[in-house]
Short mmCIF file of the N, C-alpha and C atoms (twelve columns), coordinates in Angstrom:
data_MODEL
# 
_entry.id   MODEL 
# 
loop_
_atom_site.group_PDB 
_atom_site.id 
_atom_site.type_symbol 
_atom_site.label_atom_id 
_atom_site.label_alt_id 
_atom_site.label_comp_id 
_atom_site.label_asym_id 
_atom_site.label_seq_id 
_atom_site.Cartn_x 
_atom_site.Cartn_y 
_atom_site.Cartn_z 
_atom_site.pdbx_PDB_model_num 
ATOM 1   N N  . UNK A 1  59.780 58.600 42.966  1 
ATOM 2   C CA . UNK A 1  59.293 59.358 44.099  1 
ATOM 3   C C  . UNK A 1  60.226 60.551 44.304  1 
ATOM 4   N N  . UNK A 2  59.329 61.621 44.723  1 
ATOM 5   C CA . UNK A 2  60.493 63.199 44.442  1 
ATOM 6   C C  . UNK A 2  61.371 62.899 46.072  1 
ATOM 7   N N  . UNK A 3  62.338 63.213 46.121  1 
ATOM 8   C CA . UNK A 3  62.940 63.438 47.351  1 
ATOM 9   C C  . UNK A 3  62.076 64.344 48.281  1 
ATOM 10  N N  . UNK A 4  61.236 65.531 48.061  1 
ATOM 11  C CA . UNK A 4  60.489 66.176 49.230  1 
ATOM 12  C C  . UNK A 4  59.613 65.206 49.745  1 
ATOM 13  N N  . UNK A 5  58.612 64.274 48.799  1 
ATOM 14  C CA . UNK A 5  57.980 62.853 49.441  1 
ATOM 15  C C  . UNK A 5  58.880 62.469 50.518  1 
ATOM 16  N N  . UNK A 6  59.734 62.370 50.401  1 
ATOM 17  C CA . UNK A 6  60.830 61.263 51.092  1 
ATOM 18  C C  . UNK A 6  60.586 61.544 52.294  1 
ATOM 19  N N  . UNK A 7  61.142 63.328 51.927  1 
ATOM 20  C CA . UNK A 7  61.454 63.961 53.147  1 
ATOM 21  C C  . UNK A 7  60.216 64.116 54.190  1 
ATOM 22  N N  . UNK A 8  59.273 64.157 53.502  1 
ATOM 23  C CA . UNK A 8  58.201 64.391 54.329  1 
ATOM 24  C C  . UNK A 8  57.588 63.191 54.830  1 
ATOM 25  N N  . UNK A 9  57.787 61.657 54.603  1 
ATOM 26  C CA . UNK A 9  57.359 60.985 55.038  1 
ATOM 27  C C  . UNK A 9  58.204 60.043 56.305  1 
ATOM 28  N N  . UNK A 10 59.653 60.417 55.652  1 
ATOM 29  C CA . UNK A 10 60.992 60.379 56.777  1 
ATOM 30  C C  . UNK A 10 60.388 61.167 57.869  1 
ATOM 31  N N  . UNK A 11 60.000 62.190 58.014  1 
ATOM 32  C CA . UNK A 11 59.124 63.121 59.068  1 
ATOM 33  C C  . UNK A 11 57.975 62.889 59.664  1 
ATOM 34  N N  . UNK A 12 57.120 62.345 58.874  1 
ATOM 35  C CA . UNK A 12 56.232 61.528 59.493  1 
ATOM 36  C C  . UNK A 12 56.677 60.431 60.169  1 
ATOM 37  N N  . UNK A 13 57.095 60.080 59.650  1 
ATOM 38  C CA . UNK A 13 58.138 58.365 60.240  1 
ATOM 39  C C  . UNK A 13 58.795 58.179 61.500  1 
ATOM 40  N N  . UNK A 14 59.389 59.572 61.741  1 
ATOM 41  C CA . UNK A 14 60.430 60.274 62.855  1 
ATOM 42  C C  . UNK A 14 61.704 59.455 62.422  1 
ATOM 43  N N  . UNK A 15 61.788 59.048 60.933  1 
ATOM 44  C CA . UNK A 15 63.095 58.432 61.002  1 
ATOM 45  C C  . UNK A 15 64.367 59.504 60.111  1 
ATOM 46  N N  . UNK A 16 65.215 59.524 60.750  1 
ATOM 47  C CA . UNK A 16 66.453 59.698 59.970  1 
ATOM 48  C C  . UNK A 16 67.304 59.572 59.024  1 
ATOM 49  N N  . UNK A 17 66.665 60.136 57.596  1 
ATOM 50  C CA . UNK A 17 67.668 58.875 56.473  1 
ATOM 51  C C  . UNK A 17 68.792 59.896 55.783  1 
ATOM 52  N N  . UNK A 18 69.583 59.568 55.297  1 
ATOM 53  C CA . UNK A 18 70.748 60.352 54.584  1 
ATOM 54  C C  . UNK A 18 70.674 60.062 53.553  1 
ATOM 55  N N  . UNK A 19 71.347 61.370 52.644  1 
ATOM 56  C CA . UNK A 19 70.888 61.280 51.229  1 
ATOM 57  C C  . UNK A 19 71.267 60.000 50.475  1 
ATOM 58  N N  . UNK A 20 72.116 59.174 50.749  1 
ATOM 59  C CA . UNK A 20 72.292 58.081 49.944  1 
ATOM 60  C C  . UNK A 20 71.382 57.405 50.209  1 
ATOM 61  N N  . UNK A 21 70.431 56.905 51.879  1 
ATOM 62  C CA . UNK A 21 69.298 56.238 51.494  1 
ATOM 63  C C  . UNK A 21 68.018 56.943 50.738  1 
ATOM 64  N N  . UNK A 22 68.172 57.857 51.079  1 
ATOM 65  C CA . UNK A 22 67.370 58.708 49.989  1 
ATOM 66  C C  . UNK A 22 66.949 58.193 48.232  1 
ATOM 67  N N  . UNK A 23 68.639 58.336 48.371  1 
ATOM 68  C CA . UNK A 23 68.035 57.719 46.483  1 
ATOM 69  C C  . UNK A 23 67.624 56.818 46.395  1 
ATOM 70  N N  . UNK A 24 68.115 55.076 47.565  1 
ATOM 71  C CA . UNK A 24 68.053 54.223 46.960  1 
ATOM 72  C C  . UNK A 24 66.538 53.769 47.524  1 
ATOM 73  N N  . UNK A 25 66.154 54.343 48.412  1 
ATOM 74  C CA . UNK A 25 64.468 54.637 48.929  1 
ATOM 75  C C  . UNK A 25 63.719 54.924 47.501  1 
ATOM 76  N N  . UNK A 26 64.191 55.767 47.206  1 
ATOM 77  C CA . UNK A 26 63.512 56.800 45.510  1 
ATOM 78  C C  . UNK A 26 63.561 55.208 44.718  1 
ATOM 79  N N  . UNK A 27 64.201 54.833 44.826  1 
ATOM 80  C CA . UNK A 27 64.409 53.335 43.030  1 
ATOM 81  C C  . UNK A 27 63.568 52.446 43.973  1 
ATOM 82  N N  . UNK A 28 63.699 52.309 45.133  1 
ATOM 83  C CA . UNK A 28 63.263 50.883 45.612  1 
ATOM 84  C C  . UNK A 28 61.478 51.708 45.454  1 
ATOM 85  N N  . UNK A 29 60.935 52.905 45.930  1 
ATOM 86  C CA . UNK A 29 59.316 53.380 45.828  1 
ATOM 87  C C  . UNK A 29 58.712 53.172 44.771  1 
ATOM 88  N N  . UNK A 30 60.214 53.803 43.542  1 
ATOM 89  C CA . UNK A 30 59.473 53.851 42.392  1 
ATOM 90  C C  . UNK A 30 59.236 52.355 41.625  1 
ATOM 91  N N  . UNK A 31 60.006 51.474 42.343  1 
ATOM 92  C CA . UNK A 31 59.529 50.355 41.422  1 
ATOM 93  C C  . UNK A 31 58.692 49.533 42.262  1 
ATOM 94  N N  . UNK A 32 58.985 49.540 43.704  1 
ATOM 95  C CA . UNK A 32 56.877 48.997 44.168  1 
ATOM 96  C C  . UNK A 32 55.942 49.652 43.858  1 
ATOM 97  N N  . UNK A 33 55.976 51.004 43.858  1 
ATOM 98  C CA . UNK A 33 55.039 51.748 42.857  1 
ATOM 99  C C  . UNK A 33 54.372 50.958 41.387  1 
ATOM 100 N N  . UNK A 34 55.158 50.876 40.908  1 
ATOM 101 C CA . UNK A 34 55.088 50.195 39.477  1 
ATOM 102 C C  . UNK A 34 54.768 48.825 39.619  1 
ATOM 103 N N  . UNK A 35 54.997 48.394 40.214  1 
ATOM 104 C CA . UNK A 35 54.467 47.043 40.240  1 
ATOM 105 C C  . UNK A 35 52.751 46.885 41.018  1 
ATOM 106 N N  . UNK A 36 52.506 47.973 42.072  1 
ATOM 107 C CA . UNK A 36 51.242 48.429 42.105  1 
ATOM 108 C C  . UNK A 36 50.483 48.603 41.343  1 
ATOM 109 N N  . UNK A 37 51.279 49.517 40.377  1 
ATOM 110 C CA . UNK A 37 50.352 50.116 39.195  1 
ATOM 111 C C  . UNK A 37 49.679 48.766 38.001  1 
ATOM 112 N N  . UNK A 38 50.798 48.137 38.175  1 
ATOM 113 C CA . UNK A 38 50.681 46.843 37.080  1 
ATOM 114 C C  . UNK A 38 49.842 45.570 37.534  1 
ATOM 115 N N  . UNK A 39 49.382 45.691 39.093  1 
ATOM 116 C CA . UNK A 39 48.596 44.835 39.716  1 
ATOM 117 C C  . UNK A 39 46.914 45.798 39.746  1 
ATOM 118 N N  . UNK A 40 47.276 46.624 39.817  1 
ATOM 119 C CA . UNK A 40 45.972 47.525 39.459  1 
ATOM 120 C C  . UNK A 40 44.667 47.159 38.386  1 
ATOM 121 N N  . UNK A 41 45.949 46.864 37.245  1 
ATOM 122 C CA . UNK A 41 45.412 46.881 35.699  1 
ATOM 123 C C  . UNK A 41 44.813 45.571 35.428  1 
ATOM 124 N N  . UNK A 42 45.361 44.567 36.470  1 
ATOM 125 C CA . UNK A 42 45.009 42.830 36.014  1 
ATOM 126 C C  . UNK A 42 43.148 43.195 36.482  1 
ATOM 127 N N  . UNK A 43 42.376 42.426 35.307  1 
ATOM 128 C CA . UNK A 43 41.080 42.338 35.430  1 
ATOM 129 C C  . UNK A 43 40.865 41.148 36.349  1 
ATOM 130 N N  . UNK A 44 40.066 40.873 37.201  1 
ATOM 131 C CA . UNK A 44 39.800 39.957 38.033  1 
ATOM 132 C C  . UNK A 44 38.393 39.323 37.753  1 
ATOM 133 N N  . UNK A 45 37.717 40.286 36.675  1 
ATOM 134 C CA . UNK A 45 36.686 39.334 36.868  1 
ATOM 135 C C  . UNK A 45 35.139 40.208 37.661  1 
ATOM 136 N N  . UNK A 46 34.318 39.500 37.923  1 
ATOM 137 C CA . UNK A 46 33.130 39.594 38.874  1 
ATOM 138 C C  . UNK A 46 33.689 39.660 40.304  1 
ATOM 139 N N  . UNK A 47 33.572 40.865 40.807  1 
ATOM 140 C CA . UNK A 47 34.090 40.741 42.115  1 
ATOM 141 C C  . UNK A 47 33.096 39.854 43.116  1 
ATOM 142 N N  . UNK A 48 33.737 39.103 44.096  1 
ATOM 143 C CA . UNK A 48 32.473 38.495 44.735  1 
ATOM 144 C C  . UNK A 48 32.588 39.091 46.255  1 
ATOM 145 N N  . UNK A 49 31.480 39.104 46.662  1 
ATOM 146 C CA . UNK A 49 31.688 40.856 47.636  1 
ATOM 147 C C  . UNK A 49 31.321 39.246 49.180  1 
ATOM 148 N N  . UNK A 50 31.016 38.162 48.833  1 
ATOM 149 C CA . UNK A 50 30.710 37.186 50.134  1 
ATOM 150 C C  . UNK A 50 30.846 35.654 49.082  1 
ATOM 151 N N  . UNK A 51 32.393 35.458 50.349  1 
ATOM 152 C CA . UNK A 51 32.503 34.189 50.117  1 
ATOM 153 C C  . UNK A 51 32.194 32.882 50.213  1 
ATOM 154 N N  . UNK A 52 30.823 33.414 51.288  1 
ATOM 155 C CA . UNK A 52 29.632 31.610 51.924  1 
ATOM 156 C C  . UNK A 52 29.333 32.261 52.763  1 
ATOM 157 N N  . UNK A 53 28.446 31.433 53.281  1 
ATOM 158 C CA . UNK A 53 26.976 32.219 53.878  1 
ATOM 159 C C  . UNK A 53 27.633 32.483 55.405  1 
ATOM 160 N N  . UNK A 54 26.949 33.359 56.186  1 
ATOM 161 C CA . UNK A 54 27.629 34.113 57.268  1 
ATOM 162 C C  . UNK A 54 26.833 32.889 58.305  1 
ATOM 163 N N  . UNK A 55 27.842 32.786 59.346  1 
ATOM 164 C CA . UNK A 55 27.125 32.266 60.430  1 
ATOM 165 C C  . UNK A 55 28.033 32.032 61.506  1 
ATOM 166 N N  . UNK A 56 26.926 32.275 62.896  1 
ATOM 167 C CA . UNK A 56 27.426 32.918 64.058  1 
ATOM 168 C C  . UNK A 56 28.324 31.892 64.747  1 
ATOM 169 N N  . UNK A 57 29.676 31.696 64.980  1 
ATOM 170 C CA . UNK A 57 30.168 30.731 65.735  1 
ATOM 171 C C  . UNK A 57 30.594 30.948 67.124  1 
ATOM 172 N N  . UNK A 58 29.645 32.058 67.335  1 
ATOM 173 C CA . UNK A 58 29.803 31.935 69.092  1 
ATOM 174 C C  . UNK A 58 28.915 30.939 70.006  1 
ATOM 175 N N  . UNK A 59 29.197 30.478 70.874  1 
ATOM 176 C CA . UNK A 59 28.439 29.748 71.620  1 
ATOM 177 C C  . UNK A 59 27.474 30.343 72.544  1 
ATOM 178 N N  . UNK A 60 26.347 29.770 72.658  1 
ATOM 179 C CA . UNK A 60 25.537 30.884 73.013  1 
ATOM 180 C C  . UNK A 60 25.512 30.890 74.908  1 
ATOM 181 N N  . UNK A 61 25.134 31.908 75.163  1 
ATOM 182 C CA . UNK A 61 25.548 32.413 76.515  1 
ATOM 183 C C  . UNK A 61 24.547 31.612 77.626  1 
ATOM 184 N N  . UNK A 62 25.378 31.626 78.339  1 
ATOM 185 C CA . UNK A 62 24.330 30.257 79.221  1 
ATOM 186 C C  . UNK A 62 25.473 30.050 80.833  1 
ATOM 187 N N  . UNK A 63 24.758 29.793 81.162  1 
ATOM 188 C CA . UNK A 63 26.028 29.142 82.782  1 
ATOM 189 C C  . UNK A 63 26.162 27.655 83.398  1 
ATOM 190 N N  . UNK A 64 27.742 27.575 82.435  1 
ATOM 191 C CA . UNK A 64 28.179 26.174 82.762  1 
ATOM 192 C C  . UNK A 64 27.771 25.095 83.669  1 
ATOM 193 N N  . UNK A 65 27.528 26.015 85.054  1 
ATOM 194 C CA . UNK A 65 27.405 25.514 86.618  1 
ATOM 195 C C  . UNK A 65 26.233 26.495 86.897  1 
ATOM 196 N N  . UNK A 66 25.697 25.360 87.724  1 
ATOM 197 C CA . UNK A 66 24.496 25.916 88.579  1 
ATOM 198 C C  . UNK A 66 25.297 27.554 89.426  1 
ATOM 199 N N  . UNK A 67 24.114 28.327 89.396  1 
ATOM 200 C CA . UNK A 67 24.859 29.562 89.948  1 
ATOM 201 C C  . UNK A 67 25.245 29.165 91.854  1 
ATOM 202 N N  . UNK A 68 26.215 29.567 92.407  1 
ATOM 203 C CA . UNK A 68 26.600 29.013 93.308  1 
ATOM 204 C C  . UNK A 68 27.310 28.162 94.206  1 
ATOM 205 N N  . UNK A 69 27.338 27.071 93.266  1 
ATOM 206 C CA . UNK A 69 28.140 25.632 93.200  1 
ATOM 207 C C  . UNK A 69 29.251 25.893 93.910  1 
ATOM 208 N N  . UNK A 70 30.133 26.732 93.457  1 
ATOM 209 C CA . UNK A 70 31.096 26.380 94.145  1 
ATOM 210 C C  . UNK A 70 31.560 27.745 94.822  1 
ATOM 211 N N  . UNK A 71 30.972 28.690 95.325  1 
ATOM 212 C CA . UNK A 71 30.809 29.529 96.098  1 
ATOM 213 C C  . UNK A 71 31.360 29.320 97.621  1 
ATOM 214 N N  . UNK A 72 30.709 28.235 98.286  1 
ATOM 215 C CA . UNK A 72 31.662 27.677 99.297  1 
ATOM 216 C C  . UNK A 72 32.714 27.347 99.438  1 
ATOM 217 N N  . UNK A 73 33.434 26.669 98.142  1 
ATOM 218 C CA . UNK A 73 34.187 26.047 98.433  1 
ATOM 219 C C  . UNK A 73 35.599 27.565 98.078  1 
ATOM 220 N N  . UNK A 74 35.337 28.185 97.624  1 
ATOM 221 C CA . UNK A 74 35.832 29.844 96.989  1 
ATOM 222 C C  . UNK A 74 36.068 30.252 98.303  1 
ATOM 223 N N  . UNK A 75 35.025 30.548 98.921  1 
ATOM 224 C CA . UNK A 75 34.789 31.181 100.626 1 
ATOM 225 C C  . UNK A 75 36.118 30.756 101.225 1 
ATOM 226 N N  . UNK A 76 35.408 29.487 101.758 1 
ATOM 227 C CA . UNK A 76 36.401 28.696 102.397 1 
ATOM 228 C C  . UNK A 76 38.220 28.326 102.245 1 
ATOM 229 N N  . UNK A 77 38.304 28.675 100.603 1 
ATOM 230 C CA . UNK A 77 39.944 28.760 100.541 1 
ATOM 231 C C  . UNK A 77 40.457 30.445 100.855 1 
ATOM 232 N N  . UNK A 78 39.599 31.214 100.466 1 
ATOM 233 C CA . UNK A 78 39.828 32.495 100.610 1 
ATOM 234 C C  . UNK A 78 40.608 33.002 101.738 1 
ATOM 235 N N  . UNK A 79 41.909 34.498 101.757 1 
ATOM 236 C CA . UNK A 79 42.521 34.195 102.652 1 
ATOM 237 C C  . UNK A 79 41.723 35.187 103.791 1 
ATOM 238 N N  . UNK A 80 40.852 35.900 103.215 1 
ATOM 239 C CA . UNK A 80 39.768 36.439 104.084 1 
ATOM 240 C C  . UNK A 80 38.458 37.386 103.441 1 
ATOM 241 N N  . UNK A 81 37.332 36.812 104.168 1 
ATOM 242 C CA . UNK A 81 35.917 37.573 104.176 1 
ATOM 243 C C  . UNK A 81 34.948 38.008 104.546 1 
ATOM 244 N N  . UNK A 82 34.188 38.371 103.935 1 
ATOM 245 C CA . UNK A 82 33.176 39.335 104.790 1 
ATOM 246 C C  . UNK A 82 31.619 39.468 104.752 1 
ATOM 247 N N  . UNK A 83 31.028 39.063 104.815 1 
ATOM 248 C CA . UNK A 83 29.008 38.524 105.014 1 
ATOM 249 C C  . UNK A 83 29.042 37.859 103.565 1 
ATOM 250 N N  . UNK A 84 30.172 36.782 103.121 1 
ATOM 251 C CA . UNK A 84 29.951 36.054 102.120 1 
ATOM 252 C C  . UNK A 84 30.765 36.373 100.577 1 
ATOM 253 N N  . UNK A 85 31.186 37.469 100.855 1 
ATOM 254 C CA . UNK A 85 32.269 38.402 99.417  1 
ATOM 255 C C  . UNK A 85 33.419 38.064 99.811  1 
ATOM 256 N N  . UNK A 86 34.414 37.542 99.051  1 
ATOM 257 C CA . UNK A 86 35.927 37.979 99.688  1 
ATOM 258 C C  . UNK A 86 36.637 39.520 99.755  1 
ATOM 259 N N  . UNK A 87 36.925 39.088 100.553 1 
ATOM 260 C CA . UNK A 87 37.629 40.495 101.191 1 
ATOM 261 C C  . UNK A 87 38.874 41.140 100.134 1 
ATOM 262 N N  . UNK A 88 38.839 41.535 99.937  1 
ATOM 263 C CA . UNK A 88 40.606 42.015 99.314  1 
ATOM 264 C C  . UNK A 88 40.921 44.276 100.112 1 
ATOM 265 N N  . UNK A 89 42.336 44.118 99.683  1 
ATOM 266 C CA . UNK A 89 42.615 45.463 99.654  1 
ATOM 267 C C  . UNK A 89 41.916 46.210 98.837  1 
ATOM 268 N N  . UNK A 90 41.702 47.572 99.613  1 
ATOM 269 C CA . UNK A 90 41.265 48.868 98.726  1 
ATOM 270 C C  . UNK A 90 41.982 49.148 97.429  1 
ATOM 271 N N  . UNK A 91 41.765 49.275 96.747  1 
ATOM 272 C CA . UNK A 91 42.348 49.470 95.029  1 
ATOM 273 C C  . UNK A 91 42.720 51.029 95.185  1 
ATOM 274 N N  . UNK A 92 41.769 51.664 95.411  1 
ATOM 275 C CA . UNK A 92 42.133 52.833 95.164  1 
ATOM 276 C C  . UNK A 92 42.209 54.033 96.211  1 
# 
């Protein structure tokens, strides 16, 4: 890897390196590089683009509790409200 790479990706990076990490950045790129390159080349075969059949594991949408249920009992701990809503502070 040329040192201007370096430099320019040290810059992208916002990191700070000095020329001695510099070089040893340069040996350590160029040989994951190479070992990229050499994982590139291995044939794999038939790619298989789906590994088993797709299916939906969400649960489907529905309401646990009767709507209401426990509406009173919400009210009633609440530390205050108003024609049936709890009350809270203005947000904004």
């Amino acid at each position: 890897m040329k040192k201007e790479d370096l430099d320019k990706l040290a810059k992208l990076s916002r990191l700070s390196i000095t020329d001695e990490e510099k070089e040893k950045l340069a040996l350590e790129f160029d040989s994951i590089l190479g070992y990229v390159s050499e994982i590139e080349k291995v044939s794999v075969g038939e790619r298989i683009l789906e590994a088993g059949p797709l299916r939906n594991v969400m649960r489907e949408d529905g309401e646990p509790h009767e709507s209401g249920l426990y509406t009173k009992a919400i009210l009633n701990n609440a530390p205050d409200t108003e024609d049936g809503y709890l009350k809270v502070k203005q947000v904004f």
